[in-house]
Amino acid sequence: MPEQPYKSVIEALLLVAEEPLTPEKISQVVEISKEEVAGLLNELREEYERHSRGIRLYEADEGYKLGTPPELSAYIEKLFSVGASPTLSRAALETLAIIAYRQPITRVEIDAIRGVKGAGVVDTLLKRKLIQVVGRKESPGRPQLYGTTPEFLKYFGLNDIHELPPLEKLQDKE
Amino acid sequence: MPEQPYKSVIEALLLVAEEPLTPEKISQVVEISKEEVAGLLNELREEYERHSRGIRLYEADEGYKLGTPPELSAYIEKLFSVGASPTLSRAALETLAIIAYRQPITRVEIDAIRGVKGAGVVDTLLKRKLIQVVGRKESPGRPQLYGTTPEFLKYFGLNDIHELPPLEKLQDKE
Amino acid sequence: MAYQVKLPVFEGPFDLLFHLIQKQEIDIWSISITEITDQYLEYLRAMEELNLEIASEFLVMAAALLRLKSKRLLPSSSSFWEEEDDKEILSIDSTEDLIRKVLEYRLFKEAAFFLREREKEQKKIFFRSSRQPRVYRQTRQETIWDESQEPEKLARLFQQLQERELKENTRLSFTVTEEYGLRQKMKYITDRLKRSKSPLYFSSLLQSHSVEEIIITFFALLELCNQSEARVWQEKKFGPILIEVKEA
C-alpha cells in the first residue's frame, strides 16, 4: 500500500464505515498499533473542535464515528425538512402502498381500492418522483398506468422492489 | 439559529446528506446566496486537498458530496474486506459504449457494429441495471430498444450523458 | 514442454481486422483486400494450431473476406454473386463497406477504452453509504426518524385497504340485490328482449346508470344466461356487450 499519512487514512475509514469503528479494527486495517490509533483519533478529535469544523468524532458502541456538532442540529433538521422531504400524508402512503403492491395500476383502480377519489395524491407522488407513468392500459380511454421509481426504493431504504414485506394471503374473494 | 461559521455548517450538511447536495439546497438551508455557497464549497475542497485529509469533495448529479481520496482505495477495500469490485469485461464495455452513443438501439444493431453475437452481454448489463429497455422499434418483430440508466451515469461518475466525449473526438486520438 | 506462443485476444472479427490494418501502418482506405485476407486467415490458422476455440463469427468473417477477394477476380457483371442473401450479422458488400464497418467498430472500441478509464477512477472513490444517516439520526437521541419511511408500514396499510375493500364489496352486492329485486330486473330484460328484433346493447337496459343499477342488471343478465334464456357476447375485448334471446 502507498505511504499515506495515517491520520487521513483513519479519517477516510471513518467517513465510509457503516458502523462505529473500533480501534482494533482500525489498527488491523492501517497496520499500526492500537496506541498509535488512539493517539491519531485524539488528534482528529481536537482538530475538528479547534478549527470549528462541521464534523465531530463521537464514541459509540466501543467504536468511533463521525457526526455533526450538536450546535448545528437546527440546520440539519432544516435540511431534512426542507423541500422534498415533508413526511408523506396518510392518503399519500395508502396510495403508495397500493401502487407498490399492485403496479402497474390506473388511477381508477387506485380509487376503487381506497374508496375515495384521490386526484391530487397521485400528482403529489409523481412530483416527488416516488411513482412514475409506466405505460397505458389497453382498455377504453387507455388510462395511464403507474408504478414505483428507484426514488421510491431509496425513500424506503429498499434495494429491490421484492424486498417489500410480503402480504399475508387474504381469503379469496367470492 | 445560532451564529455559526457557514463553512462548518455546509460541511455538516454534506456529512449527513443522503444525496448530493445542490448549491440551491444549501443556500436555502443556510440562508446565504448561491454565490457564497459556491465560494465556501471551493474553500472546503481546497482545504481537503491542501491538508491531505481523508475527505474529498466530489460533484455528482449537479450536487456535491463527500468521498474518499482515490489513493486511499486500498485501505477502504481492506476495511470492507473486499477486493476491488469486479470490473466490466471488454465485451460488456464495448456493448455499453455502443448503447451509450447510439441509444435507443436494438440487439441486432449492436451485434452488427461489434461483428459478434453478444447475447449474454446485454443480459448481464440489464441485470446490473446499467442499461434498460426503453421501448420497441417499429420494425418487423418489434425488437426491444435499449438505453442507459441513471445507474450507468453513477457507475462512470458522469453527471449527464452529455459528459461522454463526442465520438469524433475519440477518433482523433491516433 | 513446447514453448507457448501468446496470441493477442480479439473481441471479434472487426477487432482483429483493425489490428491487422493498424500493423501495416498504411492509410486504412488503401488496404489491399488480398493481403488483409491472407493475414486474417493466417491468424485463424495460428489459433487452430494452438487448439484455441475459434468463435463462429471469425469464420463467418473469413468467408466474407474470401468472397470479397474472389469477387475482384471475376467480372463484376457476373450474376454469380447475386445468390444467397445471408442475413448474418456480417453482411459485407464491398471493401469500402468493410472499412467503414471496421472504422465504426474502432470508434466504439475507443469509447469503451474511455469508459474503462472512468470505471477505474470511480472504483477508487468511496462515498458515505446512503443508509448511514439513519444510524446517525437514531443515535442523536432526538429522532427525526420518520416511521412513514418504513416499508412495513406500506404493507400494513395495503393489507388494511384490501380487507376494507373486501368487506365493502360484499356489503354492496347484498344491499343491491335486496333493494332492486333481481326477479323484477330479469323480467324487465326478458320483456325487452322479446320485443326487440335485433340484439340489445347492455347499456340500453340501464335507466339511471348508477353503480347499483349496473350491478343488478349485470347480475340479472348472468342469471338469465344461466337459465339459458339469453345469449350474451362481445365483438371484441372491452367492446359493448350484446344480448339476444336464446331460442329454445
Short mmCIF file of C-alpha atoms in Angstrom, two decimals, chain B residues 12-174:
data_model
loop_
_atom_site.label_atom_id
_atom_site.label_comp_id
_atom_site.label_asym_id
_atom_site.label_seq_id
_atom_site.Cartn_x
_atom_site.Cartn_y
_atom_site.Cartn_z
CA ALA B 12 -22.04 19.23 8.46
CA LEU B 13 -24.79 19.20 5.85
CA LEU B 14 -22.57 17.34 3.40
CA LEU B 15 -21.72 14.83 6.08
CA VAL B 16 -25.32 13.85 6.78
CA ALA B 17 -27.00 14.37 3.42
CA GLU B 18 -28.34 11.26 1.80
CA GLU B 19 -27.90 12.59 -1.66
CA PRO B 20 -25.61 15.00 -3.43
CA LEU B 21 -26.49 18.48 -2.23
CA THR B 22 -27.11 21.16 -4.80
CA PRO B 23 -25.89 24.70 -4.11
CA GLU B 24 -29.57 25.73 -4.25
CA LYS B 25 -30.49 23.41 -1.46
CA ILE B 26 -27.56 24.51 0.66
CA SER B 27 -28.34 28.15 0.05
CA GLN B 28 -31.92 27.52 1.12
CA VAL B 29 -30.95 25.77 4.34
CA VAL B 30 -28.08 28.04 5.35
CA GLU B 31 -29.78 31.19 4.11
CA ILE B 32 -26.89 32.65 2.21
CA SER B 33 -26.62 33.32 -1.51
CA LYS B 34 -25.75 30.62 -4.01
CA GLU B 35 -22.59 32.54 -4.87
CA GLU B 36 -21.46 32.46 -1.26
CA VAL B 37 -22.22 28.75 -1.15
CA ALA B 38 -20.14 28.16 -4.26
CA GLY B 39 -17.25 30.11 -2.75
CA LEU B 40 -17.37 28.18 0.51
CA LEU B 41 -17.58 24.85 -1.30
CA ASN B 42 -14.44 25.79 -3.17
CA GLU B 43 -12.67 26.68 0.07
CA LEU B 44 -13.71 23.33 1.54
CA ARG B 45 -12.47 21.45 -1.50
CA GLU B 46 -9.12 23.21 -1.35
CA GLU B 47 -8.70 22.67 2.36
CA TYR B 48 -9.36 18.96 1.99
CA GLU B 49 -6.66 18.72 -0.64
CA ARG B 50 -4.12 21.07 0.87
CA HIS B 51 -4.12 19.36 4.24
CA SER B 52 -4.07 15.93 2.65
CA ARG B 53 -7.10 14.82 4.54
CA GLY B 54 -9.09 11.64 4.23
CA ILE B 55 -12.03 13.52 2.77
CA ARG B 56 -12.63 14.95 -0.68
CA LEU B 57 -15.44 16.95 -2.17
CA TYR B 58 -16.96 15.43 -5.32
CA GLU B 59 -19.53 16.63 -7.79
CA ALA B 60 -22.34 14.32 -8.79
CA ASP B 61 -25.84 14.77 -10.12
CA GLU B 62 -25.38 18.53 -10.16
CA GLY B 63 -24.68 18.42 -6.46
CA TYR B 64 -21.82 17.85 -4.09
CA LYS B 65 -20.98 15.01 -1.79
CA LEU B 66 -18.13 13.80 0.39
CA GLY B 67 -15.99 10.85 -0.59
CA THR B 68 -12.52 9.48 -0.03
CA PRO B 69 -9.32 10.27 -1.95
CA PRO B 70 -8.70 7.73 -4.72
CA GLU B 71 -5.20 7.00 -3.41
CA LEU B 72 -6.64 5.53 -0.22
CA SER B 73 -8.80 2.99 -2.02
CA ALA B 74 -6.65 0.07 -0.93
CA TYR B 75 -7.40 0.79 2.75
CA ILE B 76 -11.12 1.16 2.19
CA GLU B 77 -11.22 -2.09 0.28
CA LYS B 78 -9.43 -3.70 3.15
CA LEU B 79 -11.91 -2.25 5.64
CA PHE B 80 -14.80 -3.76 3.74
CA SER B 81 -12.56 -6.78 3.15
CA VAL B 82 -13.44 -6.83 -0.47
CA GLY B 83 -11.05 -6.89 -3.33
CA ALA B 84 -11.65 -4.25 -5.93
CA SER B 85 -15.16 -4.91 -7.17
CA PRO B 86 -15.17 -6.77 -10.46
CA THR B 87 -14.73 -4.51 -13.44
CA LEU B 88 -16.76 -4.95 -16.59
CA SER B 89 -15.45 -7.26 -19.29
CA ARG B 90 -14.23 -5.80 -22.56
CA ALA B 91 -17.25 -7.20 -24.35
CA ALA B 92 -19.52 -5.55 -21.79
CA LEU B 93 -17.73 -2.22 -22.10
CA GLU B 94 -17.88 -2.28 -25.89
CA THR B 95 -21.56 -3.08 -25.82
CA LEU B 96 -22.15 -0.39 -23.24
CA ALA B 97 -20.25 2.15 -25.33
CA ILE B 98 -22.38 1.34 -28.37
CA ILE B 99 -25.58 1.65 -26.37
CA ALA B 100 -24.43 4.87 -24.72
CA TYR B 101 -23.69 6.59 -28.01
CA ARG B 102 -26.37 5.07 -30.20
CA GLN B 103 -29.35 4.76 -27.88
CA PRO B 104 -32.04 3.71 -28.40
CA ILE B 105 -30.67 0.66 -30.16
CA THR B 106 -31.64 -2.99 -30.71
CA ARG B 107 -29.59 -6.12 -30.05
CA VAL B 108 -29.23 -6.83 -33.75
CA GLU B 109 -27.87 -3.35 -34.36
CA ILE B 110 -25.37 -3.77 -31.52
CA ASP B 111 -24.23 -7.12 -32.89
CA ALA B 112 -23.81 -5.63 -36.35
CA ILE B 113 -21.40 -3.00 -35.05
CA ARG B 114 -19.44 -5.43 -32.91
CA GLY B 115 -19.45 -8.13 -35.58
CA VAL B 116 -20.20 -10.62 -32.84
CA LYS B 117 -23.37 -12.12 -31.46
CA GLY B 118 -23.33 -10.89 -27.88
CA ALA B 119 -26.44 -12.50 -26.49
CA GLY B 120 -25.31 -12.83 -22.89
CA VAL B 121 -23.67 -9.44 -22.62
CA VAL B 122 -26.86 -7.41 -22.94
CA ASP B 123 -28.50 -9.56 -20.28
CA THR B 124 -25.61 -9.03 -17.91
CA LEU B 125 -25.81 -5.28 -18.43
CA LEU B 126 -29.56 -5.38 -17.85
CA LYS B 127 -29.07 -7.33 -14.65
CA ARG B 128 -26.51 -4.82 -13.46
CA LYS B 129 -29.02 -2.07 -14.24
CA LEU B 130 -26.53 -0.24 -16.43
CA ILE B 131 -28.97 -0.41 -19.33
CA GLN B 132 -32.73 -0.74 -19.62
CA VAL B 133 -35.40 -1.41 -22.17
CA VAL B 134 -36.61 1.97 -23.34
CA GLY B 135 -39.16 0.89 -25.91
CA ARG B 136 -39.70 -1.16 -29.01
CA LYS B 137 -38.61 -0.42 -32.52
CA GLU B 138 -41.35 -0.03 -35.10
CA SER B 139 -39.85 -2.64 -37.38
CA PRO B 140 -40.67 -6.31 -38.04
CA GLY B 141 -40.71 -8.26 -34.82
CA ARG B 142 -40.83 -5.00 -32.84
CA PRO B 143 -37.45 -5.68 -31.20
CA GLN B 144 -36.70 -4.10 -27.83
CA LEU B 145 -34.69 -0.91 -27.75
CA TYR B 146 -32.03 -0.39 -25.10
CA GLY B 147 -30.71 2.75 -23.43
CA THR B 148 -28.50 3.63 -20.49
CA THR B 149 -29.77 4.15 -16.94
CA PRO B 150 -29.02 6.67 -14.17
CA GLU B 151 -27.02 3.80 -12.66
CA PHE B 152 -24.79 3.93 -15.74
CA LEU B 153 -24.00 7.58 -15.10
CA LYS B 154 -23.25 6.88 -11.47
CA TYR B 155 -21.03 3.93 -12.30
CA PHE B 156 -18.82 6.04 -14.52
CA GLY B 157 -19.03 9.16 -12.38
CA LEU B 158 -20.84 11.19 -15.02
CA ASN B 159 -23.34 13.89 -14.19
CA ASP B 160 -25.01 13.71 -17.52
CA ILE B 161 -24.91 11.54 -20.63
CA HIS B 162 -23.58 14.57 -22.49
CA GLU B 163 -20.38 14.39 -20.48
CA LEU B 164 -19.38 11.48 -22.68
CA PRO B 165 -16.74 12.78 -25.09
CA PRO B 166 -18.01 13.13 -28.65
CA LEU B 167 -17.16 10.07 -30.72
CA GLU B 168 -15.31 12.07 -33.37
CA LYS B 169 -13.03 13.38 -30.68
CA LEU B 170 -12.09 9.85 -29.69
CA GLN B 171 -11.21 9.19 -33.30
CA ASP B 172 -8.65 11.99 -33.39
CA LYS B 173 -6.55 10.02 -30.98
CA GLU B 174 -4.44 8.16 -33.50
#
